[in-house]
PDB file of C-alpha atoms in Angstrom:
ATOM      1  CA  MET A1282      93.400  64.834 145.252  1.00  0.00           C
ATOM      2  CA  TYR A1283      91.319  61.615 145.284  1.00  0.00           C
ATOM      3  CA  ILE A1284      89.584  60.555 142.081  1.00  0.00           C
ATOM      4  CA  PHE A1285      87.071  57.868 142.964  1.00  0.00           C
ATOM      5  CA  ASN A1286      86.346  55.168 140.418  1.00  0.00           C
ATOM      6  CA  THR A1287      82.679  54.456 139.860  1.00  0.00           C
ATOM      7  CA  SER A1288      82.018  50.802 140.643  1.00  0.00           C
ATOM      8  CA  GLU A1289      80.692  48.858 137.663  1.00  0.00           C
ATOM      9  CA  ILE A1290      78.865  46.550 140.065  1.00  0.00           C
ATOM     10  CA  SER A1291      76.027  48.391 141.802  1.00  0.00           C
ATOM     11  CA  THR A1292      75.269  45.788 144.489  1.00  0.00           C
ATOM     12  CA  PHE A1293      77.277  43.410 146.650  1.00  0.00           C
ATOM     13  CA  PHE A1294      75.610  40.359 148.164  1.00  0.00           C
ATOM     14  CA  LEU A1295      76.294  39.249 151.719  1.00  0.00           C
ATOM     15  CA  ILE A1296      75.790  35.667 152.830  1.00  0.00           C
ATOM     16  CA  GLY A1297      73.920  34.098 155.740  1.00  0.00           C
ATOM     17  CA  ILE A1298      74.338  30.386 156.470  1.00  0.00           C
ATOM     18  CA  PRO A1299      74.707  28.528 153.146  1.00  0.00           C
ATOM     19  CA  GLY A1300      72.069  25.843 152.614  1.00  0.00           C
ATOM     20  CA  MET A1301      69.926  27.121 155.488  1.00  0.00           C
ATOM     21  CA  GLU A1302      68.246  30.096 153.810  1.00  0.00           C
ATOM     22  CA  TYR A1303      64.851  28.511 154.550  1.00  0.00           C
ATOM     23  CA  ALA A1304      65.601  28.779 158.297  1.00  0.00           C
ATOM     24  CA  ASN A1305      66.763  32.418 158.265  1.00  0.00           C
ATOM     25  CA  ILE A1306      63.735  33.607 160.246  1.00  0.00           C
ATOM     26  CA  TRP A1307      64.473  31.068 163.004  1.00  0.00           C
ATOM     27  CA  VAL A1308      68.194  31.924 163.043  1.00  0.00           C
ATOM     28  CA  SER A1309      67.238  35.593 163.399  1.00  0.00           C
ATOM     29  CA  ILE A1310      65.592  34.936 166.807  1.00  0.00           C
ATOM     30  CA  PRO A1311      68.793  34.044 168.764  1.00  0.00           C
ATOM     31  CA  ILE A1312      70.738  36.678 166.807  1.00  0.00           C
ATOM     32  CA  CYS A1313      68.229  39.397 167.755  1.00  0.00           C
ATOM     33  CA  LEU A1314      68.293  38.243 171.383  1.00  0.00           C
ATOM     34  CA  MET A1315      72.108  38.357 171.429  1.00  0.00           C
ATOM     35  CA  TYR A1316      72.120  41.895 170.001  1.00  0.00           C
ATOM     36  CA  LEU A1317      69.441  42.986 172.492  1.00  0.00           C
ATOM     37  CA  VAL A1318      71.332  41.573 175.494  1.00  0.00           C
ATOM     38  CA  ALA A1319      74.653  43.025 174.227  1.00  0.00           C
ATOM     39  CA  ILE A1320      73.235  46.515 173.670  1.00  0.00           C
ATOM     40  CA  LEU A1321      71.279  46.579 176.960  1.00  0.00           C
ATOM     41  CA  GLY A1322      74.231  45.104 178.898  1.00  0.00           C
ATOM     42  CA  ASN A1323      76.758  47.643 177.623  1.00  0.00           C
ATOM     43  CA  CYS A1324      74.332  50.570 177.989  1.00  0.00           C
ATOM     44  CA  THR A1325      73.645  49.486 181.592  1.00  0.00           C
ATOM     45  CA  THR A1326      77.396  49.283 182.270  1.00  0.00           C
ATOM     46  CA  LEU A1327      77.854  52.827 180.931  1.00  0.00           C
ATOM     47  CA  PHE A1328      74.858  54.073 182.955  1.00  0.00           C
ATOM     48  CA  PHE A1329      76.230  52.672 186.236  1.00  0.00           C
ATOM     49  CA  ILE A1330      79.744  53.982 185.629  1.00  0.00           C
ATOM     50  CA  LYS A1331      78.385  57.449 184.810  1.00  0.00           C
ATOM     51  CA  THR A1332      75.901  57.729 187.685  1.00  0.00           C
ATOM     52  CA  GLU A1333      77.647  55.888 190.553  1.00  0.00           C
ATOM     53  CA  THR A1334      80.488  57.851 192.146  1.00  0.00           C
ATOM     54  CA  SER A1335      81.899  54.644 193.670  1.00  0.00           C
ATOM     55  CA  LEU A1336      82.747  53.537 190.098  1.00  0.00           C
ATOM     56  CA  HIS A1337      84.623  56.729 189.221  1.00  0.00           C
ATOM     57  CA  GLU A1338      87.974  54.921 189.171  1.00  0.00           C
ATOM     58  CA  PRO A1339      90.482  54.320 186.331  1.00  0.00           C
ATOM     59  CA  MET A1340      89.555  50.629 185.959  1.00  0.00           C
ATOM     60  CA  TYR A1341      85.884  51.470 185.431  1.00  0.00           C
ATOM     61  CA  TYR A1342      86.652  54.345 183.068  1.00  0.00           C
ATOM     62  CA  PHE A1343      88.572  51.857 180.926  1.00  0.00           C
ATOM     63  CA  LEU A1344      85.631  49.452 181.246  1.00  0.00           C
ATOM     64  CA  SER A1345      83.355  52.198 179.881  1.00  0.00           C
ATOM     65  CA  MET A1346      85.689  52.503 176.861  1.00  0.00           C
ATOM     66  CA  LEU A1347      85.356  48.741 176.348  1.00  0.00           C
ATOM     67  CA  ALA A1348      81.559  49.045 176.551  1.00  0.00           C
ATOM     68  CA  ILE A1349      81.575  51.849 173.944  1.00  0.00           C
ATOM     69  CA  SER A1350      83.730  49.697 171.621  1.00  0.00           C
ATOM     70  CA  ASP A1351      81.335  46.762 172.100  1.00  0.00           C
ATOM     71  CA  LEU A1352      78.320  48.965 171.376  1.00  0.00           C
ATOM     72  CA  GLY A1353      80.030  50.241 168.244  1.00  0.00           C
ATOM     73  CA  LEU A1354      80.744  46.685 167.043  1.00  0.00           C
ATOM     74  CA  SER A1355      77.143  45.624 167.683  1.00  0.00           C
ATOM     75  CA  LEU A1356      75.552  48.634 165.993  1.00  0.00           C
ATOM     76  CA  SER A1357      77.945  48.445 163.017  1.00  0.00           C
ATOM     77  CA  SER A1358      77.012  44.868 162.108  1.00  0.00           C
ATOM     78  CA  LEU A1359      73.367  44.960 163.221  1.00  0.00           C
ATOM     79  CA  PRO A1360      71.837  46.406 159.999  1.00  0.00           C
ATOM     80  CA  THR A1361      73.187  43.768 157.601  1.00  0.00           C
ATOM     81  CA  MET A1362      72.712  40.850 160.013  1.00  0.00           C
ATOM     82  CA  LEU A1363      69.038  41.774 160.445  1.00  0.00           C
ATOM     83  CA  ARG A1364      68.552  42.372 156.698  1.00  0.00           C
ATOM     84  CA  ILE A1365      69.901  38.906 155.889  1.00  0.00           C
ATOM     85  CA  PHE A1366      68.310  36.792 158.614  1.00  0.00           C
ATOM     86  CA  LEU A1367      65.117  38.725 159.384  1.00  0.00           C
ATOM     87  CA  PHE A1368      64.174  40.195 155.994  1.00  0.00           C
ATOM     88  CA  ASN A1369      66.099  37.859 153.627  1.00  0.00           C
ATOM     89  CA  ALA A1370      67.630  40.900 151.873  1.00  0.00           C
ATOM     90  CA  PRO A1371      71.379  40.242 151.374  1.00  0.00           C
ATOM     91  CA  GLY A1372      72.047  43.072 148.907  1.00  0.00           C
ATOM     92  CA  ILE A1373      74.137  46.108 149.913  1.00  0.00           C
ATOM     93  CA  SER A1374      75.534  48.998 147.868  1.00  0.00           C
ATOM     94  CA  PRO A1375      79.340  49.262 147.570  1.00  0.00           C
ATOM     95  CA  ASP A1376      79.343  52.635 149.369  1.00  0.00           C
ATOM     96  CA  ALA A1377      77.286  51.312 152.296  1.00  0.00           C
ATOM     97  CA  CYS A1378      79.536  48.246 152.462  1.00  0.00           C
ATOM     98  CA  ILE A1379      82.682  50.393 152.593  1.00  0.00           C
ATOM     99  CA  VAL A1380      81.167  52.542 155.381  1.00  0.00           C
ATOM    100  CA  GLN A1381      80.270  49.429 157.366  1.00  0.00           C
ATOM    101  CA  GLU A1382      83.734  47.879 157.067  1.00  0.00           C
ATOM    102  CA  PHE A1383      85.289  51.171 158.243  1.00  0.00           C
ATOM    103  CA  PHE A1384      83.232  51.160 161.442  1.00  0.00           C
ATOM    104  CA  ILE A1385      83.669  47.415 162.082  1.00  0.00           C
ATOM    105  CA  HIS A1386      87.456  47.589 161.667  1.00  0.00           C
ATOM    106  CA  GLY A1387      87.598  50.862 163.611  1.00  0.00           C
ATOM    107  CA  PHE A1388      85.719  49.559 166.644  1.00  0.00           C
ATOM    108  CA  SER A1389      87.621  46.236 166.485  1.00  0.00           C
ATOM    109  CA  ALA A1390      90.922  48.146 166.580  1.00  0.00           C
ATOM    110  CA  MET A1391      89.575  50.264 169.444  1.00  0.00           C
ATOM    111  CA  GLU A1392      88.580  47.165 171.422  1.00  0.00           C
ATOM    112  CA  SER A1393      92.067  45.724 170.936  1.00  0.00           C
ATOM    113  CA  SER A1394      93.592  49.003 172.153  1.00  0.00           C
ATOM    114  CA  VAL A1395      91.297  49.176 175.188  1.00  0.00           C
ATOM    115  CA  LEU A1396      92.235  45.616 176.182  1.00  0.00           C
ATOM    116  CA  LEU A1397      95.893  46.675 175.936  1.00  0.00           C
ATOM    117  CA  ILE A1398      95.266  49.770 178.085  1.00  0.00           C
ATOM    118  CA  MET A1399      93.418  47.635 180.651  1.00  0.00           C
ATOM    119  CA  SER A1400      96.404  45.278 180.881  1.00  0.00           C
ATOM    120  CA  PHE A1401      98.617  48.286 181.689  1.00  0.00           C
ATOM    121  CA  ASP A1402      96.012  49.344 184.283  1.00  0.00           C
ATOM    122  CA  ARG A1403      96.232  45.917 185.961  1.00  0.00           C
ATOM    123  CA  PHE A1404     100.045  46.041 185.796  1.00  0.00           C
ATOM    124  CA  ILE A1405     100.189  49.422 187.570  1.00  0.00           C
ATOM    125  CA  ALA A1406      97.531  48.403 190.131  1.00  0.00           C
ATOM    126  CA  ILE A1407      99.443  45.244 191.083  1.00  0.00           C
ATOM    127  CA  CYS A1408     103.082  46.299 190.665  1.00  0.00           C
ATOM    128  CA  ASN A1409     102.797  49.882 191.914  1.00  0.00           C
ATOM    129  CA  PRO A1410      99.590  50.064 194.014  1.00  0.00           C
ATOM    130  CA  LEU A1411     100.651  53.030 196.171  1.00  0.00           C
ATOM    131  CA  ARG A1412     101.055  55.293 193.129  1.00  0.00           C
ATOM    132  CA  TYR A1413      98.099  53.856 191.156  1.00  0.00           C
ATOM    133  CA  THR A1414      95.721  56.801 191.594  1.00  0.00           C
ATOM    134  CA  SER A1415      98.488  59.386 191.155  1.00  0.00           C
ATOM    135  CA  ILE A1416      99.650  57.763 187.889  1.00  0.00           C
ATOM    136  CA  LEU A1417      96.187  57.149 186.426  1.00  0.00           C
ATOM    137  CA  THR A1418      94.441  60.437 187.132  1.00  0.00           C
ATOM    138  CA  ILE A1419      91.132  61.275 185.441  1.00  0.00           C
ATOM    139  CA  ALA A1420      92.899  63.732 183.125  1.00  0.00           C
ATOM    140  CA  ARG A1421      95.506  61.134 182.152  1.00  0.00           C
ATOM    141  CA  VAL A1422      92.861  58.435 181.593  1.00  0.00           C
ATOM    142  CA  THR A1423      90.943  60.853 179.327  1.00  0.00           C
ATOM    143  CA  LYS A1424      94.094  61.686 177.351  1.00  0.00           C
ATOM    144  CA  ILE A1425      94.937  57.980 176.948  1.00  0.00           C
ATOM    145  CA  GLY A1426      91.424  57.242 175.674  1.00  0.00           C
ATOM    146  CA  LEU A1427      91.455  60.143 173.205  1.00  0.00           C
ATOM    147  CA  ALA A1428      94.991  59.320 171.989  1.00  0.00           C
ATOM    148  CA  PHE A1429      94.141  55.688 171.241  1.00  0.00           C
ATOM    149  CA  SER A1430      90.827  56.683 169.619  1.00  0.00           C
ATOM    150  CA  LEU A1431      92.661  59.091 167.305  1.00  0.00           C
ATOM    151  CA  LYS A1432      95.317  56.449 166.567  1.00  0.00           C
ATOM    152  CA  ASN A1433      92.685  53.933 165.525  1.00  0.00           C
ATOM    153  CA  ILE A1434      90.749  56.403 163.371  1.00  0.00           C
ATOM    154  CA  LEU A1435      93.950  57.330 161.513  1.00  0.00           C
ATOM    155  CA  LEU A1436      94.920  53.645 161.252  1.00  0.00           C
ATOM    156  CA  ILE A1437      91.616  52.554 159.655  1.00  0.00           C
ATOM    157  CA  LEU A1438      90.917  55.753 157.670  1.00  0.00           C
ATOM    158  CA  PRO A1439      92.877  54.616 154.551  1.00  0.00           C
ATOM    159  CA  PHE A1440      90.669  51.500 154.188  1.00  0.00           C
ATOM    160  CA  PRO A1441      87.633  53.187 152.551  1.00  0.00           C
ATOM    161  CA  PHE A1442      89.812  55.308 150.260  1.00  0.00           C
ATOM    162  CA  THR A1443      91.881  52.361 149.021  1.00  0.00           C
ATOM    163  CA  LEU A1444      88.701  50.310 148.446  1.00  0.00           C
ATOM    164  CA  LYS A1445      87.097  53.216 146.575  1.00  0.00           C
ATOM    165  CA  HIS A1446      90.005  53.236 144.115  1.00  0.00           C
ATOM    166  CA  LEU A1447      89.358  49.632 143.096  1.00  0.00           C
ATOM    167  CA  ARG A1448      87.142  48.517 140.225  1.00  0.00           C
ATOM    168  CA  TYR A1449      84.463  45.886 140.837  1.00  0.00           C
ATOM    169  CA  CYS A1450      83.305  44.367 137.585  1.00  0.00           C
ATOM    170  CA  LYS A1451      82.943  40.568 137.882  1.00  0.00           C
ATOM    171  CA  LYS A1452      82.369  39.084 141.340  1.00  0.00           C
ATOM    172  CA  ASN A1453      79.831  40.524 143.773  1.00  0.00           C
ATOM    173  CA  LEU A1454      79.327  37.774 146.407  1.00  0.00           C
ATOM    174  CA  LEU A1455      80.959  38.432 149.787  1.00  0.00           C
ATOM    175  CA  SER A1456      81.928  35.704 152.266  1.00  0.00           C
ATOM    176  CA  HIS A1457      80.249  36.926 155.459  1.00  0.00           C
ATOM    177  CA  SER A1458      77.100  38.501 156.870  1.00  0.00           C
ATOM    178  CA  TYR A1459      78.833  41.886 157.062  1.00  0.00           C
ATOM    179  CA  CYS A1460      81.528  43.750 155.130  1.00  0.00           C
ATOM    180  CA  LEU A1461      85.232  43.350 155.891  1.00  0.00           C
ATOM    181  CA  HIS A1462      88.182  45.020 154.150  1.00  0.00           C
ATOM    182  CA  GLN A1463      89.894  41.761 153.165  1.00  0.00           C
ATOM    183  CA  ASP A1464      86.598  40.376 151.869  1.00  0.00           C
ATOM    184  CA  VAL A1465      85.673  43.404 149.735  1.00  0.00           C
ATOM    185  CA  MET A1466      89.136  43.817 148.188  1.00  0.00           C
ATOM    186  CA  LYS A1467      89.022  40.216 146.872  1.00  0.00           C
ATOM    187  CA  LEU A1468      86.083  41.187 144.639  1.00  0.00           C
ATOM    188  CA  ALA A1469      88.170  43.787 142.787  1.00  0.00           C
ATOM    189  CA  CYS A1470      89.202  43.205 139.194  1.00  0.00           C
ATOM    190  CA  SER A1471      91.942  45.861 139.449  1.00  0.00           C
ATOM    191  CA  ASP A1472      95.290  45.702 141.260  1.00  0.00           C
ATOM    192  CA  ASN A1473      94.769  45.481 145.042  1.00  0.00           C
ATOM    193  CA  LYS A1474      98.401  45.181 146.215  1.00  0.00           C
ATOM    194  CA  VAL A1475      98.151  48.401 148.250  1.00  0.00           C
ATOM    195  CA  ASN A1476      95.103  47.003 150.070  1.00  0.00           C
ATOM    196  CA  VAL A1477      96.891  43.715 150.797  1.00  0.00           C
ATOM    197  CA  ILE A1478     100.033  45.416 152.155  1.00  0.00           C
ATOM    198  CA  TYR A1479      98.153  47.950 154.276  1.00  0.00           C
ATOM    199  CA  GLY A1480      95.766  45.248 155.528  1.00  0.00           C
ATOM    200  CA  LEU A1481      98.773  43.234 156.739  1.00  0.00           C
ATOM    201  CA  PHE A1482     100.147  46.333 158.471  1.00  0.00           C
ATOM    202  CA  VAL A1483      96.851  46.858 160.343  1.00  0.00           C
ATOM    203  CA  ALA A1484      96.778  43.162 161.303  1.00  0.00           C
ATOM    204  CA  LEU A1485     100.342  43.542 162.625  1.00  0.00           C
ATOM    205  CA  THR A1486      99.237  46.360 164.975  1.00  0.00           C
ATOM    206  CA  GLY A1487      96.641  43.985 166.439  1.00  0.00           C
ATOM    207  CA  ILE A1488      99.308  41.321 166.946  1.00  0.00           C
ATOM    208  CA  LEU A1489     101.510  43.916 168.687  1.00  0.00           C
ATOM    209  CA  ASP A1490      98.620  44.764 171.049  1.00  0.00           C
ATOM    210  CA  LEU A1491      98.320  41.079 171.965  1.00  0.00           C
ATOM    211  CA  MET A1492     102.100  40.797 172.455  1.00  0.00           C
ATOM    212  CA  PHE A1493     102.154  43.780 174.836  1.00  0.00           C
ATOM    213  CA  ILE A1494      99.190  42.314 176.760  1.00  0.00           C
ATOM    214  CA  PHE A1495     101.145  39.060 177.101  1.00  0.00           C
ATOM    215  CA  ILE A1496     104.263  40.946 178.294  1.00  0.00           C
ATOM    216  CA  SER A1497     102.150  42.859 180.850  1.00  0.00           C
ATOM    217  CA  TYR A1498     100.865  39.602 182.295  1.00  0.00           C
ATOM    218  CA  MET A1499     104.332  38.084 182.429  1.00  0.00           C
ATOM    219  CA  LEU A1500     105.432  41.069 184.532  1.00  0.00           C
ATOM    220  CA  ILE A1501     102.273  40.789 186.664  1.00  0.00           C
ATOM    221  CA  LEU A1502     102.909  37.072 187.195  1.00  0.00           C
ATOM    222  CA  LYS A1503     106.502  37.806 188.226  1.00  0.00           C
ATOM    223  CA  ALA A1504     105.267  40.347 190.780  1.00  0.00           C
ATOM    224  CA  VAL A1505     102.565  37.984 192.103  1.00  0.00           C
ATOM    225  CA  LEU A1506     105.006  35.081 192.552  1.00  0.00           C
ATOM    226  CA  SER A1507     107.127  37.295 194.801  1.00  0.00           C
ATOM    227  CA  ILE A1508     104.215  37.517 197.270  1.00  0.00           C
ATOM    228  CA  ALA A1509     104.768  35.072 200.127  1.00  0.00           C
ATOM    229  CA  SER A1510     101.122  34.378 201.048  1.00  0.00           C
ATOM    230  CA  LYS A1511      99.189  32.026 198.746  1.00  0.00           C
ATOM    231  CA  LYS A1512      95.953  33.669 199.823  1.00  0.00           C
ATOM    232  CA  GLU A1513      97.263  37.095 198.785  1.00  0.00           C
ATOM    233  CA  ARG A1514      98.520  35.708 195.461  1.00  0.00           C
ATOM    234  CA  PHE A1515      95.074  34.338 194.682  1.00  0.00           C
ATOM    235  CA  LYS A1516      93.419  37.593 195.740  1.00  0.00           C
ATOM    236  CA  VAL A1517      95.684  39.645 193.470  1.00  0.00           C
ATOM    237  CA  LEU A1518      95.312  37.308 190.484  1.00  0.00           C
ATOM    238  CA  ASN A1519      91.536  37.306 190.964  1.00  0.00           C
ATOM    239  CA  THR A1520      91.487  41.023 190.077  1.00  0.00           C
ATOM    240  CA  CYS A1521      92.780  40.090 186.604  1.00  0.00           C
ATOM    241  CA  VAL A1522      90.269  37.324 185.795  1.00  0.00           C
ATOM    242  CA  SER A1523      87.679  39.600 184.150  1.00  0.00           C
ATOM    243  CA  HIS A1524      90.267  41.183 181.871  1.00  0.00           C
ATOM    244  CA  ILE A1525      91.837  37.836 180.942  1.00  0.00           C
ATOM    245  CA  CYS A1526      88.359  36.535 180.013  1.00  0.00           C
ATOM    246  CA  ALA A1527      87.716  39.633 177.872  1.00  0.00           C
ATOM    247  CA  VAL A1528      91.073  39.145 176.077  1.00  0.00           C
ATOM    248  CA  LEU A1529      90.308  35.464 175.372  1.00  0.00           C
ATOM    249  CA  ILE A1530      86.743  36.216 174.231  1.00  0.00           C
ATOM    250  CA  PHE A1531      88.020  38.824 171.765  1.00  0.00           C
ATOM    251  CA  TYR A1532      91.194  37.206 170.416  1.00  0.00           C
ATOM    252  CA  ILE A1533      90.315  33.483 170.238  1.00  0.00           C
ATOM    253  CA  PRO A1534      87.729  33.935 167.414  1.00  0.00           C
ATOM    254  CA  ILE A1535      90.114  36.239 165.483  1.00  0.00           C
ATOM    255  CA  ILE A1536      93.077  33.871 165.796  1.00  0.00           C
ATOM    256  CA  SER A1537      90.912  30.824 165.013  1.00  0.00           C
ATOM    257  CA  LEU A1538      89.527  32.507 161.888  1.00  0.00           C
ATOM    258  CA  ALA A1539      93.031  33.536 160.752  1.00  0.00           C
ATOM    259  CA  VAL A1540      94.328  29.971 161.254  1.00  0.00           C
ATOM    260  CA  ILE A1541      91.375  28.485 159.343  1.00  0.00           C
ATOM    261  CA  TYR A1542      91.895  30.848 156.381  1.00  0.00           C
ATOM    262  CA  ARG A1543      95.676  30.460 156.352  1.00  0.00           C
ATOM    263  CA  PHE A1544      96.332  26.789 157.123  1.00  0.00           C
ATOM    264  CA  VAL A1545      93.095  24.811 156.633  1.00  0.00           C
ATOM    265  CA  LYS A1546      92.740  24.661 152.855  1.00  0.00           C
ATOM    266  CA  HIS A1547      89.478  22.720 152.660  1.00  0.00           C
ATOM    267  CA  SER A1548      87.696  24.115 155.717  1.00  0.00           C
ATOM    268  CA  SER A1549      83.906  24.270 155.796  1.00  0.00           C
ATOM    269  CA  GLN A1550      82.413  27.534 154.558  1.00  0.00           C
ATOM    270  CA  ILE A1551      79.782  27.302 157.294  1.00  0.00           C
ATOM    271  CA  LEU A1552      82.556  27.017 159.934  1.00  0.00           C
ATOM    272  CA  ARG A1553      84.256  30.163 158.596  1.00  0.00           C
ATOM    273  CA  ILE A1554      80.985  32.098 158.554  1.00  0.00           C
ATOM    274  CA  LEU A1555      80.048  30.992 162.080  1.00  0.00           C
ATOM    275  CA  MET A1556      83.517  31.918 163.419  1.00  0.00           C
ATOM    276  CA  ALA A1557      83.244  35.346 161.786  1.00  0.00           C
ATOM    277  CA  ASP A1558      79.800  35.864 163.334  1.00  0.00           C
ATOM    278  CA  VAL A1559      81.113  34.753 166.753  1.00  0.00           C
ATOM    279  CA  PHE A1560      83.862  37.408 166.458  1.00  0.00           C
ATOM    280  CA  LEU A1561      81.257  40.200 166.255  1.00  0.00           C
ATOM    281  CA  LEU A1562      78.441  38.763 168.364  1.00  0.00           C
ATOM    282  CA  VAL A1563      80.130  37.159 171.369  1.00  0.00           C
ATOM    283  CA  PRO A1564      82.510  39.843 172.810  1.00  0.00           C
ATOM    284  CA  PRO A1565      79.791  42.559 173.102  1.00  0.00           C
ATOM    285  CA  LEU A1566      77.447  39.946 174.602  1.00  0.00           C
ATOM    286  CA  MET A1567      79.871  38.355 177.079  1.00  0.00           C
ATOM    287  CA  ASN A1568      81.980  41.302 178.294  1.00  0.00           C
ATOM    288  CA  PRO A1569      79.204  42.920 180.393  1.00  0.00           C
ATOM    289  CA  ILE A1570      78.255  39.519 181.834  1.00  0.00           C
ATOM    290  CA  VAL A1571      81.871  38.702 182.753  1.00  0.00           C
ATOM    291  CA  TYR A1572      82.430  42.066 184.467  1.00  0.00           C
ATOM    292  CA  TRP A1573      79.077  41.994 186.249  1.00  0.00           C
ATOM    293  CA  VAL A1574      79.806  38.513 187.617  1.00  0.00           C
ATOM    294  CA  LYS A1575      83.429  39.180 188.624  1.00  0.00           C
ATOM    295  CA  SER A1576      83.171  42.809 189.791  1.00  0.00           C
ATOM    296  CA  GLN A1577      81.627  42.862 193.264  1.00  0.00           C
ATOM    297  CA  GLN A1578      80.969  46.614 193.063  1.00  0.00           C
ATOM    298  CA  ILE A1579      78.974  46.367 189.811  1.00  0.00           C
ATOM    299  CA  ARG A1580      77.233  43.158 190.929  1.00  0.00           C
ATOM    300  CA  ASN A1581      76.099  44.770 194.195  1.00  0.00           C
ATOM    301  CA  LEU A1582      74.834  47.846 192.347  1.00  0.00           C
ATOM    302  CA  VAL A1583      72.821  45.740 189.883  1.00  0.00           C
ATOM    303  CA  LEU A1584      71.338  43.621 192.686  1.00  0.00           C
ATOM    304  CA  ARG A1585      70.543  46.724 194.732  1.00  0.00           C
ATOM    305  CA  LYS A1586      68.698  48.325 191.798  1.00  0.00           C
ATOM    306  CA  LEU A1587      66.763  45.106 191.108  1.00  0.00           C
ATOM    307  CA  CYS A1588      65.803  44.671 194.777  1.00  0.00           C
ATOM    308  CA  HIS A1589      64.783  48.340 194.996  1.00  0.00           C
ATOM    309  CA  LYS A1590      62.436  47.898 192.005  1.00  0.00           C
ATOM    310  CA  HIS A1591      60.796  44.821 193.512  1.00  0.00           C
ATOM    311  CA  SER A1592      60.392  46.328 196.979  1.00  0.00           C
TER     312      SER A1592
END
């Protein structure tokens, strides 16, 4: 039975860009545009995949999972980002903060899992193309998606409960424009060892995802190098470009932020805040653009719809 401690601090305070509070309204303009493009882009991707039978293939089903994860990330951070930069209201209740960090960590874990699944998809498509459709049937794709979703819910579910058990009685200023588990637990004036250990375990699962993605691409590269024709090699590798871009867009900000916190002792607070904002803003914004540009099927559909409207 859980006995929740009542927080002695009734409000946490998020932070925008230190020293630039006077410019919050101007900073809110590009942020709002980025959210708008990200939400519209991912909704459009989902619409095309749902309505166009030519996109009813495993690769595009996995792309729809990526779009859902990106939408979740955008919508999870949107309320506090807008409150800070548009309305200059950085306060948030502990309960609302804990709910937000659950969804942000949950959708981040889901995005990492989807990128891993997509690397397996590329591996099967390249290394075993004749059995691709028989291995990745619609039923199997659905089961994979549901299994990883359940895994990530169970993985992140302890976060709110462990944070609820902590007492917050002295510090109330968070380090970012949204709530994160590692940020909230640092405000506690009670023992947070359980949070630290479990947080490291969750981080390790993300590192394992990245390791398996790397292994998948080593096996793909081995298979590609066995192809005699340079033209065919390039053609095969070109099918992986979108996914590689998505992996880099997602993991580079996370790794950079981890390195800054761990090894750069006197790093700029503004740099840390900007890197944290890039982590949530850029992947949902860039993933639809990358796949629209690189996927000829999606690009042709978008152009066809646009031309049809103007005709």
